[in-house]
Coordinates of C-alpha atoms and ligand atoms in Angstrom, one line a residue:
Chain A
M235 CA 0.0 0.0 0.0
S236 CA 1.1 3.6 -0.6
E237 CA 2.7 5.6 2.2
C238 CA 0.4 6.6 4.9
I239 CA -0.5 10.2 5.1
L240 CA -1.4 10.7 8.7
E241 CA -0.4 8.3 11.4
G242 CA -0.9 8.2 15.2
R243 CA 1.3 5.9 17.2
G244 CA 0.5 5.1 20.8
L245 CA -1.5 8.4 21.3
T246 CA -2.4 8.9 24.9
R247 CA -4.3 11.8 26.4
R248 CA -5.2 12.3 30.0
Y249 CA -7.4 14.9 31.6
R250 CA -7.7 16.0 35.2
R251 CA -11.2 15.7 36.4
P252 CA -12.7 18.3 38.8
D253 CA -12.6 15.8 41.6
G254 CA -8.8 15.6 41.2
R255 CA -8.8 12.2 39.5
T256 CA -7.1 11.5 36.2
L257 CA -9.1 10.4 33.2
T258 CA -7.5 8.7 30.3
A259 CA -9.5 9.7 27.3
C260 CA -7.3 8.0 24.8
R261 CA -4.9 5.2 25.6
R262 CA -2.2 4.1 23.2
V263 CA -4.3 4.6 20.1
G264 CA -2.6 3.6 16.9
L265 CA -4.2 4.8 13.6
Q266 CA -3.1 5.1 10.0
L267 CA -4.8 7.1 7.3
F268 CA -3.8 6.5 3.7
P269 CA -4.2 8.9 0.7
G270 CA -7.6 8.9 -0.9
E271 CA -9.1 6.7 1.8
T272 CA -11.9 7.2 4.3
L273 CA -11.5 5.8 7.8
G274 CA -14.7 5.6 9.9
V275 CA -14.4 5.8 13.7
V276 CA -17.2 4.6 15.9
G277 CA -17.7 4.0 19.6
E278 CA -19.6 4.7 22.7
S279 CA -20.3 8.3 23.7
G280 CA -17.3 9.5 25.8
C281 CA -14.9 6.8 24.5
G282 CA -12.4 9.4 23.2
K283 CA -13.3 10.0 19.5
S284 CA -13.3 13.8 19.7
T285 CA -10.2 13.8 21.8
L286 CA -8.5 11.7 19.1
V287 CA -9.7 14.1 16.4
R288 CA -8.4 17.1 18.4
M289 CA -5.0 15.4 18.7
L290 CA -4.9 14.6 15.0
A291 CA -5.8 18.2 14.2
Q292 CA -3.1 19.4 16.6
L293 CA -5.6 21.3 18.6
E294 CA -4.4 19.3 21.6
R295 CA -1.1 17.7 22.3
P296 CA -0.9 14.0 23.2
D297 CA 0.7 13.3 26.6
E298 CA 2.4 10.3 25.1
G299 CA 2.8 9.0 21.6
E300 CA 3.7 10.3 18.2
L301 CA 2.0 11.9 15.3
L302 CA 3.4 11.6 11.7
F303 CA 2.4 13.4 8.6
Q304 CA 3.7 11.8 5.4
G305 CA 6.2 9.8 7.4
E306 CA 7.6 12.8 9.3
T307 CA 7.0 13.4 12.9
I308 CA 4.9 16.5 13.7
T309 CA 4.3 15.9 17.3
G310 CA 6.6 18.6 18.5
L311 CA 5.7 21.3 15.9
R312 CA 5.3 24.7 17.4
G313 CA 4.9 28.3 16.4
E314 CA 5.6 29.0 12.7
A315 CA 6.2 25.4 11.8
L316 CA 2.9 24.4 13.2
R317 CA 1.1 27.2 11.5
R318 CA 2.6 26.1 8.2
H319 CA 1.5 22.6 8.8
R320 CA -2.1 23.5 9.6
P321 CA -3.5 23.8 6.0
H322 CA -2.7 20.1 5.4
V323 CA -5.2 18.9 8.0
Q324 CA -8.6 20.6 8.3
M325 CA -11.7 19.8 10.4
I326 CA -15.4 19.9 10.0
F327 CA -17.6 19.9 13.2
Q328 CA -21.2 18.9 13.8
D329 CA -22.3 22.5 13.0
S330 CA -19.1 24.1 11.6
A331 CA -21.0 27.1 10.6
A332 CA -22.1 27.8 14.1
A333 CA -18.5 28.9 14.4
F334 CA -18.9 31.5 11.7
F335 CA -19.2 35.0 12.9
P336 CA -22.8 36.0 12.7
R337 CA -22.1 39.3 10.9
M338 CA -19.8 37.8 8.3
R339 CA -21.2 37.2 4.8
V340 CA -20.7 33.9 3.1
W341 CA -17.9 35.0 0.8
D342 CA -16.0 36.4 3.7
A343 CA -16.6 33.4 6.0
V344 CA -15.5 30.7 3.6
T345 CA -12.3 32.5 2.6
E346 CA -11.4 33.5 6.1
P347 CA -8.8 30.8 6.6
L348 CA -7.0 32.1 3.5
R349 CA -6.3 35.4 5.1
S350 CA -3.5 34.3 7.3
F351 CA -1.8 32.5 4.5
H352 CA -2.3 34.4 1.3
P353 CA -2.6 38.2 1.0
L354 CA -5.6 38.5 -1.4
S355 CA -7.6 41.5 -2.5
R356 CA -11.3 41.6 -1.8
A357 CA -12.1 40.8 -5.4
Q358 CA -9.7 37.8 -5.4
R359 CA -11.3 36.5 -2.3
R360 CA -14.8 36.8 -3.7
E361 CA -13.6 34.9 -6.8
Q362 CA -12.1 32.2 -4.6
A363 CA -15.3 32.0 -2.6
A364 CA -17.4 31.6 -5.8
R365 CA -15.1 28.7 -6.8
L366 CA -15.4 27.1 -3.4
L367 CA -19.2 27.4 -3.4
E368 CA -19.2 25.7 -6.8
R369 CA -17.1 22.8 -5.4
V370 CA -19.6 22.1 -2.7
E371 CA -22.5 22.6 -5.1
L372 CA -24.0 25.7 -3.6
P373 CA -25.4 28.5 -5.8
V374 CA -23.1 31.4 -6.3
D375 CA -25.8 33.9 -5.3
F376 CA -25.2 32.7 -1.7
L377 CA -22.0 34.8 -1.7
D378 CA -23.7 37.8 0.0
R379 CA -26.0 35.9 2.4
Y380 CA -25.4 35.3 6.0
P381 CA -24.8 31.7 7.2
H382 CA -27.5 31.8 9.8
S383 CA -30.2 32.4 7.2
M384 CA -29.3 29.1 5.5
S385 CA -30.6 25.6 6.3
G386 CA -28.6 23.1 8.3
G387 CA -27.5 21.2 5.2
Q388 CA -26.5 24.3 3.3
R389 CA -24.5 25.6 6.3
Q390 CA -22.7 22.3 6.5
R391 CA -21.7 22.6 2.9
L392 CA -20.4 26.0 3.8
G393 CA -18.3 24.3 6.5
I394 CA -16.8 22.0 4.0
A395 CA -16.1 24.8 1.6
R396 CA -14.2 26.6 4.3
A397 CA -12.3 23.5 5.2
L398 CA -11.4 23.1 1.6
A399 CA -10.2 26.7 1.2
L400 CA -6.6 25.7 2.1
E401 CA -6.5 22.6 -0.1
P402 CA -6.0 20.1 2.7
E403 CA -4.9 16.6 2.1
V404 CA -6.8 15.4 5.2
L405 CA -10.3 16.2 6.3
L406 CA -11.3 15.3 9.8
C407 CA -15.1 15.1 10.2
D408 CA -16.4 14.9 13.8
E409 CA -20.1 14.1 13.5
A410 CA -20.3 16.4 10.5
T411 CA -23.6 15.0 9.4
S412 CA -25.3 14.1 12.7
A413 CA -27.5 17.2 12.8
L414 CA -28.9 16.6 9.3
D415 CA -32.0 14.7 8.1
V416 CA -31.4 11.5 6.1
S417 CA -31.8 12.9 2.6
T418 CA -29.6 16.0 3.3
Q419 CA -27.1 13.6 5.0
A420 CA -27.1 11.4 1.9
Q421 CA -26.4 14.4 -0.4
L422 CA -23.6 15.6 1.8
V423 CA -21.9 12.2 1.9
E424 CA -22.2 11.9 -1.8
L425 CA -20.5 15.3 -2.1
L426 CA -17.6 14.1 0.2
V427 CA -17.2 10.9 -1.8
S428 CA -17.0 12.9 -5.1
L429 CA -14.6 15.4 -3.6
Q430 CA -12.4 12.6 -2.4
K431 CA -12.3 11.0 -5.8
K432 CA -11.4 14.3 -7.5
Q433 CA -8.7 15.3 -5.1
N434 CA -7.5 12.1 -3.5
L435 CA -8.6 13.5 -0.1
S436 CA -8.2 11.4 3.0
I437 CA -11.1 11.5 5.3
L438 CA -11.5 10.5 8.9
F439 CA -15.2 10.3 9.6
V440 CA -16.5 10.1 13.2
C441 CA -20.2 9.3 13.3
H442 CA -22.7 7.3 15.3
D443 CA -24.7 6.0 12.4
L444 CA -23.0 2.7 11.7
A445 CA -24.8 2.2 8.3
L446 CA -23.8 5.7 7.2
V447 CA -20.2 5.2 8.3
Q448 CA -20.0 1.9 6.6
S449 CA -21.5 3.3 3.4
L450 CA -18.7 5.8 2.8
S451 CA -15.7 4.4 4.6
H452 CA -13.1 2.0 3.3
R453 CA -12.0 0.9 6.8
I454 CA -13.6 1.2 10.2
T455 CA -12.0 1.5 13.6
V456 CA -14.0 0.7 16.7
M457 CA -13.1 2.4 20.0
Y458 CA -14.1 1.5 23.5
L459 CA -13.1 3.4 26.6
G460 CA -10.2 5.2 25.0
T461 CA -8.7 2.2 23.2
V462 CA -9.0 0.7 19.7
V463 CA -10.7 -2.7 20.0
E464 CA -11.2 -3.6 16.4
S465 CA -10.3 -2.4 12.9
L466 CA -11.5 -3.9 9.7
P467 CA -12.4 -3.3 6.1
S468 CA -15.9 -1.7 6.3
A469 CA -17.4 -4.0 3.7
R470 CA -17.0 -6.8 6.2
L471 CA -18.3 -5.0 9.2
A472 CA -21.7 -6.7 9.5
A473 CA -20.5 -10.1 8.5
D474 CA -17.0 -10.5 10.0
A475 CA -16.7 -8.2 13.1
V476 CA -15.7 -10.4 15.9
H477 CA -15.1 -8.2 18.9
P478 CA -17.9 -8.7 21.4
Y479 CA -18.3 -4.9 21.7
T480 CA -18.5 -4.4 18.0
Q481 CA -21.1 -7.2 17.9
G482 CA -23.0 -5.4 20.7
L483 CA -23.0 -2.2 18.6
L484 CA -24.3 -3.9 15.5
E485 CA -27.1 -5.5 17.6
A486 CA -28.2 -2.1 18.9
V487 CA -28.8 -0.6 15.5
F488 CA -32.5 0.1 14.8
S489 CA -33.7 -0.8 11.4
L490 CA -36.9 0.1 9.6
H491 CA -37.9 -3.5 10.2
T492 CA -37.2 -3.8 13.9
P493 CA -40.6 -5.0 15.2
P494 CA -41.9 -2.3 17.6
G495 CA -42.5 -4.7 20.4
K496 CA -39.0 -6.1 20.3
A497 CA -37.1 -5.7 23.6
I498 CA -34.1 -3.5 23.2
A499 CA -31.1 -4.8 24.9
P500 CA -28.5 -2.1 25.2
L501 CA -25.2 -3.5 26.6
S502 CA -25.9 -4.9 30.0
G503 CA -23.8 -4.1 33.0
E504 CA -22.5 -0.8 34.2
A505 CA -20.5 1.3 31.8
P506 CA -17.1 1.7 33.4
S507 CA -15.9 5.1 34.2
P508 CA -12.8 6.3 32.4
T509 CA -11.4 7.5 35.7
H510 CA -11.6 3.9 37.0
R511 CA -10.3 1.9 34.0
P512 CA -10.9 -1.7 34.8
L513 CA -7.8 -3.9 34.8
G514 CA -7.5 -6.4 32.0
C515 CA -9.8 -6.0 29.0
P516 CA -11.6 -2.6 29.1
F517 CA -14.8 -4.3 28.0
H518 CA -14.8 -7.1 30.6
T519 CA -17.4 -5.5 32.9
R520 CA -20.0 -5.8 30.2
C521 CA -18.8 -8.6 28.0
P522 CA -21.1 -11.5 27.5
R523 CA -18.2 -13.8 26.7
R524 CA -15.8 -12.8 29.4
M525 CA -13.4 -15.4 30.7
E526 CA -11.2 -15.8 33.7
R527 CA -8.2 -14.0 32.4
C528 CA -10.1 -11.1 30.9
S529 CA -10.2 -9.2 34.2
A530 CA -6.5 -9.7 34.7
E531 CA -4.6 -9.4 31.4
E532 CA -5.1 -6.8 28.8
P533 CA -5.6 -8.5 25.5
P534 CA -3.0 -7.7 22.8
T535 CA -4.0 -6.6 19.4
T536 CA -3.8 -9.5 16.9
V537 CA -4.3 -9.8 13.2
V538 CA -7.1 -12.1 12.4
A539 CA -7.3 -11.6 8.7
P540 CA -5.6 -9.2 6.2
G541 CA -6.5 -5.7 7.3
H542 CA -8.5 -7.0 10.3
T543 CA -7.1 -6.5 13.8
V544 CA -8.8 -7.2 17.1
A545 CA -7.9 -6.8 20.8
C546 CA -9.7 -9.7 22.6
H547 CA -8.5 -12.9 24.3
L548 CA -10.8 -15.0 22.2
Y549 CA -8.7 -14.4 19.1
Chain B
M79 CA -54.4 16.0 25.7
L80 CA -52.7 17.9 23.0
D81 CA -54.7 19.2 20.1
I82 CA -53.4 21.4 17.4
Q83 CA -55.7 22.7 14.6
H84 CA -54.8 24.5 11.4
L85 CA -51.7 26.0 12.9
S86 CA -49.7 28.4 10.7
V87 CA -46.5 30.1 11.6
S88 CA -44.3 32.5 9.7
Y89 CA -41.0 34.3 10.3
A90 CA -40.0 37.9 9.7
G91 CA -39.7 38.5 6.0
G92 CA -42.8 36.5 5.2
V93 CA -41.2 33.1 5.4
S94 CA -44.0 30.7 6.0
A95 CA -42.6 27.9 8.2
L96 CA -45.7 26.0 9.1
S97 CA -49.0 25.9 7.2
D98 CA -52.3 24.3 8.2
F99 CA -50.6 22.0 10.7
S100 CA -53.0 19.8 12.7
L101 CA -52.0 17.1 15.3
H102 CA -53.8 15.3 18.0
M103 CA -52.2 13.4 20.9
E104 CA -53.5 11.3 23.7
R105 CA -51.8 10.5 27.0
G106 CA -49.2 7.8 26.7
E107 CA -49.0 8.2 22.9
V108 CA -45.7 8.5 21.0
V109 CA -46.0 10.5 17.8
A110 CA -43.0 11.1 15.5
L111 CA -42.4 14.1 13.2
V112 CA -40.0 13.3 10.3
G113 CA -39.0 15.3 7.3
E114 CA -36.3 17.2 5.6
S115 CA -34.3 20.0 7.0
G116 CA -36.3 23.2 7.1
S117 CA -39.6 21.5 6.9
G118 CA -40.9 23.2 10.1
K119 CA -40.4 20.4 12.7
T120 CA -38.6 22.6 15.2
T121 CA -41.0 25.5 14.5
A122 CA -43.9 23.2 15.5
V123 CA -42.1 22.2 18.8
R124 CA -41.3 25.8 19.6
T125 CA -44.8 27.0 18.9
I126 CA -46.3 24.4 21.3
L127 CA -43.8 25.5 23.9
G128 CA -44.5 29.2 23.4
L129 CA -40.8 29.7 22.6
L130 CA -40.8 31.0 19.0
P131 CA -37.7 33.0 18.3
P132 CA -38.1 36.8 17.7
G133 CA -39.7 37.4 14.3
G134 CA -41.7 34.2 14.5
T135 CA -45.5 34.8 14.5
V136 CA -48.5 32.5 14.8
E137 CA -50.7 33.5 11.9
G138 CA -53.6 31.3 12.7
G139 CA -54.8 28.1 14.3
T140 CA -55.1 26.7 17.8
V141 CA -53.0 24.8 20.3
N142 CA -54.8 23.2 23.2
F143 CA -53.2 21.3 26.1
E144 CA -55.6 19.6 28.4
G145 CA -58.3 22.0 27.3
R146 CA -56.2 25.1 27.8
S147 CA -55.0 27.3 24.9
L148 CA -51.2 27.4 25.0
L149 CA -51.1 30.4 22.6
D150 CA -52.1 33.0 25.1
L151 CA -50.5 31.9 28.4
S152 CA -48.8 34.5 30.6
R153 CA -45.2 34.2 31.5
R154 CA -46.2 33.2 35.0
E155 CA -48.4 30.4 33.7
W156 CA -45.6 29.2 31.4
G157 CA -43.2 29.3 34.3
R158 CA -45.4 26.7 36.1
L159 CA -46.0 24.5 33.1
R160 CA -42.7 24.5 31.2
G161 CA -40.0 22.3 32.6
K162 CA -42.5 20.5 34.8
E163 CA -45.7 19.4 33.0
I164 CA -44.4 20.0 29.5
S165 CA -40.7 19.4 29.1
V166 CA -38.4 19.6 26.1
I167 CA -35.2 18.0 24.9
F168 CA -33.4 19.9 22.1
Q169 CA -30.8 18.3 19.9
D170 CA -28.3 20.5 21.5
S171 CA -29.8 20.5 25.0
G172 CA -26.2 20.0 26.2
A173 CA -25.1 23.2 24.5
M174 CA -27.7 25.1 26.5
L175 CA -25.9 24.5 29.7
N176 CA -24.2 27.6 31.2
P177 CA -20.5 27.1 30.4
I178 CA -19.2 28.8 33.5
R179 CA -21.2 26.8 36.1
T180 CA -20.9 23.2 37.0
V181 CA -23.4 20.8 35.7
G182 CA -24.4 19.9 39.3
S183 CA -25.2 23.4 40.3
Q184 CA -27.4 23.9 37.3
F185 CA -29.2 20.6 37.7
R186 CA -29.9 21.3 41.4
E187 CA -31.1 24.8 40.7
Y188 CA -33.5 23.4 38.0
I189 CA -34.9 20.8 40.4
R190 CA -35.3 23.3 43.3
A191 CA -37.0 25.8 41.1
H192 CA -39.8 23.3 40.4
S193 CA -40.0 21.5 43.8
A194 CA -39.6 21.8 47.5
L195 CA -36.6 19.4 47.7
S196 CA -33.6 20.3 49.8
R197 CA -30.2 20.8 48.3
R198 CA -29.1 17.3 49.3
E199 CA -32.3 15.7 48.0
A200 CA -31.9 17.6 44.7
A201 CA -28.3 16.4 44.4
E202 CA -29.4 12.8 44.9
L203 CA -32.2 13.0 42.4
A204 CA -29.9 14.6 39.8
G205 CA -27.4 11.7 40.4
E206 CA -30.1 9.1 40.0
M207 CA -31.4 10.6 36.8
L208 CA -27.9 10.7 35.3
G209 CA -27.4 7.1 36.3
R210 CA -30.5 6.1 34.3
M211 CA -29.0 7.7 31.2
G212 CA -26.2 5.2 31.4
L213 CA -23.7 7.8 32.6
P214 CA -21.1 6.1 34.8
N215 CA -19.9 7.9 37.9
P216 CA -22.7 10.6 38.0
E217 CA -20.9 12.5 40.9
S218 CA -18.0 13.2 38.6
I219 CA -20.3 14.4 35.8
L220 CA -22.1 16.7 38.3
A221 CA -18.8 18.2 39.5
S222 CA -17.8 18.9 35.9
Y223 CA -18.1 22.1 33.8
P224 CA -19.8 21.5 30.5
F225 CA -16.6 21.7 28.5
Q226 CA -15.2 18.8 30.5
L227 CA -17.8 16.4 29.1
S228 CA -18.1 14.8 25.7
G229 CA -20.9 15.9 23.3
G230 CA -23.0 12.8 24.1
Q231 CA -22.5 13.2 27.9
R232 CA -23.7 16.8 27.8
Q233 CA -26.7 15.7 25.7
R234 CA -27.6 13.1 28.3
V235 CA -27.5 15.7 31.0
G236 CA -30.1 17.6 29.0
I237 CA -32.3 14.5 28.6
A238 CA -32.0 13.7 32.3
M239 CA -33.2 17.1 33.3
A240 CA -36.2 17.0 30.9
M241 CA -37.3 13.6 32.4
T242 CA -36.8 14.5 36.0
F243 CA -40.4 15.7 36.7
R244 CA -42.1 13.0 34.7
P245 CA -43.8 15.5 32.5
R246 CA -47.2 14.9 31.0
L247 CA -46.0 16.0 27.6
L248 CA -42.4 15.5 26.5
L249 CA -41.2 17.3 23.3
A250 CA -38.0 15.6 22.1
D251 CA -36.4 17.4 19.1
E252 CA -33.6 15.1 17.8
P253 CA -32.8 13.8 21.2
T254 CA -30.4 11.0 20.2
S255 CA -28.6 12.2 17.1
A256 CA -25.5 13.0 19.1
L257 CA -25.5 9.5 20.7
D258 CA -23.9 6.2 19.7
V259 CA -26.3 3.3 19.0
T260 CA -26.0 1.5 22.3
T261 CA -26.6 4.8 24.2
Q262 CA -29.4 5.7 21.9
A263 CA -31.0 2.3 22.6
Q264 CA -30.7 3.0 26.3
I265 CA -32.4 6.5 25.9
V266 CA -35.1 5.1 23.7
R267 CA -35.8 2.5 26.4
Q268 CA -35.9 5.2 29.1
L269 CA -38.3 7.3 27.1
L270 CA -40.6 4.3 26.6
E271 CA -40.4 3.4 30.3
L272 CA -41.4 7.0 31.2
R273 CA -44.3 6.7 28.8
D274 CA -45.4 3.3 30.4
A275 CA -44.9 4.4 34.0
C276 CA -46.5 7.9 33.8
R277 CA -48.4 7.8 30.5
T278 CA -46.3 10.7 29.3
A279 CA -47.2 11.7 25.7
V280 CA -44.0 12.0 23.6
L281 CA -43.7 14.1 20.5
L282 CA -40.5 12.9 18.9
V283 CA -38.7 14.8 16.1
T284 CA -36.1 12.7 14.5
H285 CA -34.4 12.1 11.2
N286 CA -33.8 8.5 12.2
L287 CA -36.8 6.9 10.5
A288 CA -35.9 3.5 12.1
V289 CA -36.2 5.0 15.6
A290 CA -39.4 6.7 14.6
A291 CA -40.8 3.5 13.3
Y292 CA -39.8 1.6 16.5
M293 CA -41.1 4.1 19.0
A294 CA -44.0 5.9 17.5
G295 CA -47.5 4.6 16.9
H296 CA -48.2 7.5 14.6
I297 CA -45.7 9.1 12.2
V298 CA -46.2 12.4 10.5
V299 CA -44.1 13.3 7.5
M300 CA -43.5 17.0 6.8
R301 CA -42.2 19.0 3.9
S302 CA -42.0 22.7 3.4
G303 CA -44.2 23.4 6.5
R304 CA -46.9 21.0 5.5
I305 CA -47.9 17.5 6.4
T306 CA -47.5 15.4 3.3
D307 CA -48.2 11.9 4.8
Q308 CA -49.1 10.3 8.1
G309 CA -50.0 7.0 9.5
D310 CA -48.5 4.1 11.5
R311 CA -45.3 2.3 10.6
E312 CA -47.0 -0.2 8.2
H313 CA -48.7 2.7 6.4
L314 CA -45.4 4.5 5.9
L315 CA -43.4 1.5 4.8
R316 CA -46.0 0.9 2.1
S317 CA -46.9 4.5 1.3
E318 CA -47.2 5.5 -2.3
E319 CA -46.4 9.1 -1.5
P320 CA -43.3 10.0 -3.5
Y321 CA -41.7 12.1 -0.8
T322 CA -42.2 9.3 1.8
Q323 CA -40.6 6.8 -0.6
Q324 CA -37.7 9.2 -1.2
L325 CA -37.1 9.4 2.6
L326 CA -37.2 5.7 3.0
R327 CA -34.7 5.2 0.2
S328 CA -32.3 7.6 1.8
V329 CA -32.0 5.5 4.9
P330 CA -28.6 3.9 4.8
D331 CA -28.7 0.2 5.4
L332 CA -25.7 -1.9 6.6
G333 CA -24.5 -3.1 3.3
G334 CA -23.4 0.2 1.6
M335 CA -24.9 2.5 -1.0
W336 CA -22.1 4.5 -2.4
D337 CA -19.4 3.2 -4.7
V338 CA -16.4 4.4 -2.6
Ligands
ATP68 N1 -35.3 32.3 13.5 C1 -35.6 32.1 12.2 N2 -35.8 33.2 11.4 C2 -36.1 33.1 10.1 N3 -36.4 31.9 9.6 C3 -36.3 30.8 10.3 C4 -35.9 30.9 11.7 N4 -35.9 29.6 12.1 C5 -36.3 28.8 11.1 N5 -36.6 29.5 10.0 C6 -37.0 29.0 8.7 O1 -38.3 28.3 8.9 C7 -38.3 27.1 8.2 C8 -38.6 25.9 9.1 O2 -37.4 25.7 10.0 P1 -37.4 24.6 11.1 O3 -36.2 25.0 11.9 O4 -38.7 24.6 11.8 O5 -37.2 23.3 10.3 P2 -36.8 21.8 10.8 O6 -37.8 20.9 10.2 O7 -36.7 21.8 12.3 O8 -35.4 21.6 10.1 P3 -34.1 20.8 10.7 O9 -34.3 19.4 10.3 O10 -32.9 21.4 9.9 O11 -33.9 21.1 12.1 C9 -37.0 27.0 7.4 O12 -37.2 27.5 6.1 C10 -36.1 28.0 8.2 O13 -35.1 28.5 7.3
ATP69 N1 -11.3 19.2 28.8 C1 -11.6 18.0 29.4 N2 -11.4 17.9 30.7 C2 -11.8 16.8 31.4 N3 -12.3 15.7 30.8 C3 -12.5 15.7 29.5 C4 -12.2 16.9 28.7 N4 -12.6 16.7 27.4 C5 -13.1 15.4 27.4 N5 -13.1 14.9 28.6 C6 -13.5 13.5 28.9 O1 -12.8 12.6 28.1 C7 -13.6 11.5 27.7 C8 -13.6 11.4 26.2 O2 -14.3 12.6 25.6 P1 -14.5 12.7 24.0 O3 -15.2 14.1 23.9 O4 -13.3 12.5 23.3 O5 -15.6 11.6 23.7 P2 -16.3 11.2 22.4 O6 -16.0 9.8 22.1 O7 -16.1 12.2 21.4 O8 -17.8 11.2 22.9 P3 -19.2 11.7 22.1 O9 -19.6 10.5 21.2 O10 -20.2 11.8 23.2 O11 -18.9 13.0 21.4 C9 -15.0 11.8 28.3 O12 -15.1 11.0 29.4 C10 -15.0 13.2 28.6 O13 -15.8 13.5 29.8
SF4_70 S1 -11.0 -10.0 26.1 FE1 -12.5 -11.1 27.2 S2 -13.8 -9.5 28.1 FE2 -12.6 -8.5 26.5 S3 -13.9 -8.6 24.7 FE3 -12.6 -10.4 24.6 S4 -13.8 -12.0 25.7 FE4 -14.7 -10.1 26.2
MG71 MG1 -17.4 13.7 20.4
MG72 MG1 -35.1 21.3 13.6

């Protein structure tokens, strides 16, 4: 495979909680993103996905571990070197446009990131903005509107346009479509897929909708309590996922054909607190297949098939 | 218990956001509102709650809750009703927390504003509600500032607050779209348990058609401020209405739909 574009090795991030305890939001997370590929990241609320994204975007520094961009370490970048690196990796949030200044018109807002890199005249920026709108399939007459007068889906396209302004190689999407209705979501994903093909963009896509993640990702990484528990080609998610947590996730998905009377069985057992990480396997307090050694030894990550790794004593 | 007839709402500049919207709900009933972005779902919820943003005007129609018109209540009357008998969960309920106060102090204040509980009792109740939302270690959550929580943790604080007083009517506008599927399942179960225990009527706005189909006895499809289709789950799955069919087709299924 070609050289990986963004890589995290052993990324660990700890926070201090108000009660003085230490919480490990990410623990030795390893992750590789290849050119032109989409990696989906899923996992329970609070398992560290946004923390991971913030580290990859260099908005937060890892306490341990290393970050590499095109094979070169970028963990220690600071000041001007970090500023020059920023255009390569851009982010879209759940409502990126909520971050737009309310009094800024669309043309100004989408080209705002350009200001600190390229001195452009107002006319040049408007021209750039028009090109960006076209790329995200928004009508050019939006240039002089205000973001808040647009629908959620349109605003999210604006967020993408702004992220693309600096021609990044990597786009990090943290629940970028969660706020949108299904058809708008579908259109936005289609847009991302076509942008990816045209520009060989690499995308990291964090999202709770397993079917959606699967539909646009090449690979999927499943996190639980700050660690990666399974990684596999997304086409094989439903059929081949073996980690008991991944299987639990798949069972919790509602489908249009779930009978209304069917009992819903969310994972049983208490979710462990990240300030009190259980010894051994992080999932053992809720795992239906737990064995003796699961509460004592942390399972190593093993390769079970090409491109498919899992951290569980059963494999 | 809730009866809406021919409701029309517009925003400044003449934007019509809701036209001729009618809806009837009984106690213990779950009704889902689905439809594309901008179709007026949130406008409907806000109108029921008397919380239209500035510029929003009710052009016509009636909204009655247990025989009382909600369209002309005084602030004092709303103060007694809202948050207690009628509660709401917004998609970004978590974002509405005050960033410079701990979650616990806001939750306690909310409880004490609507009850005669002592500080300690309020703290206990808050902890119990958070536990039901599947949040481990509620004390640590209560001691946190909102920025110290993940998006889904904040959202569950909002949901816990809305369910605290076992409201008679719960308006839930995209309550679970920030939650992973197992947490979502847990919240759906809590909502249904509340419905079963207290016969709470739940108006659920969601873009997750599968959740709507699972929870709701009646599903209302909206587009451009109008109701285009409604009925139970079977009706929708077999509907001939083109927009309903388009919505159903956009639901991603495990198996993939784009050629990536
Ligand atoms: N504060 C406002 N001022 C002006 N127009 C508004 C305002 N809020 C909403 N609108 C407009 O009213 C219409 C209905 O919006 P509403 O928010 O009710 O839709 P929705 O169905 O909740 O959409 P979504 O799924 O995106 O949340 C839209 O055309 C929207 O642009
Ligand atoms: N600034 C902070 N201070 C203390 N704890 C934090 C901070 N930010 C995050 N956390 C904690 O770190 C853990 C991971 O949070 P993170 O936001 O990465 O989760 P997530 O996987 O993105 O969850 P969600 O799906 O709910 O968005 C959570 O337990 C959260 O409470
Ligand atoms: S290691 Fe043990 S507890 Fe952990 S997932 Fe595997 S079987 Fe379950
Ligand atoms: Mg998050
Ligand atoms: Mg809405």
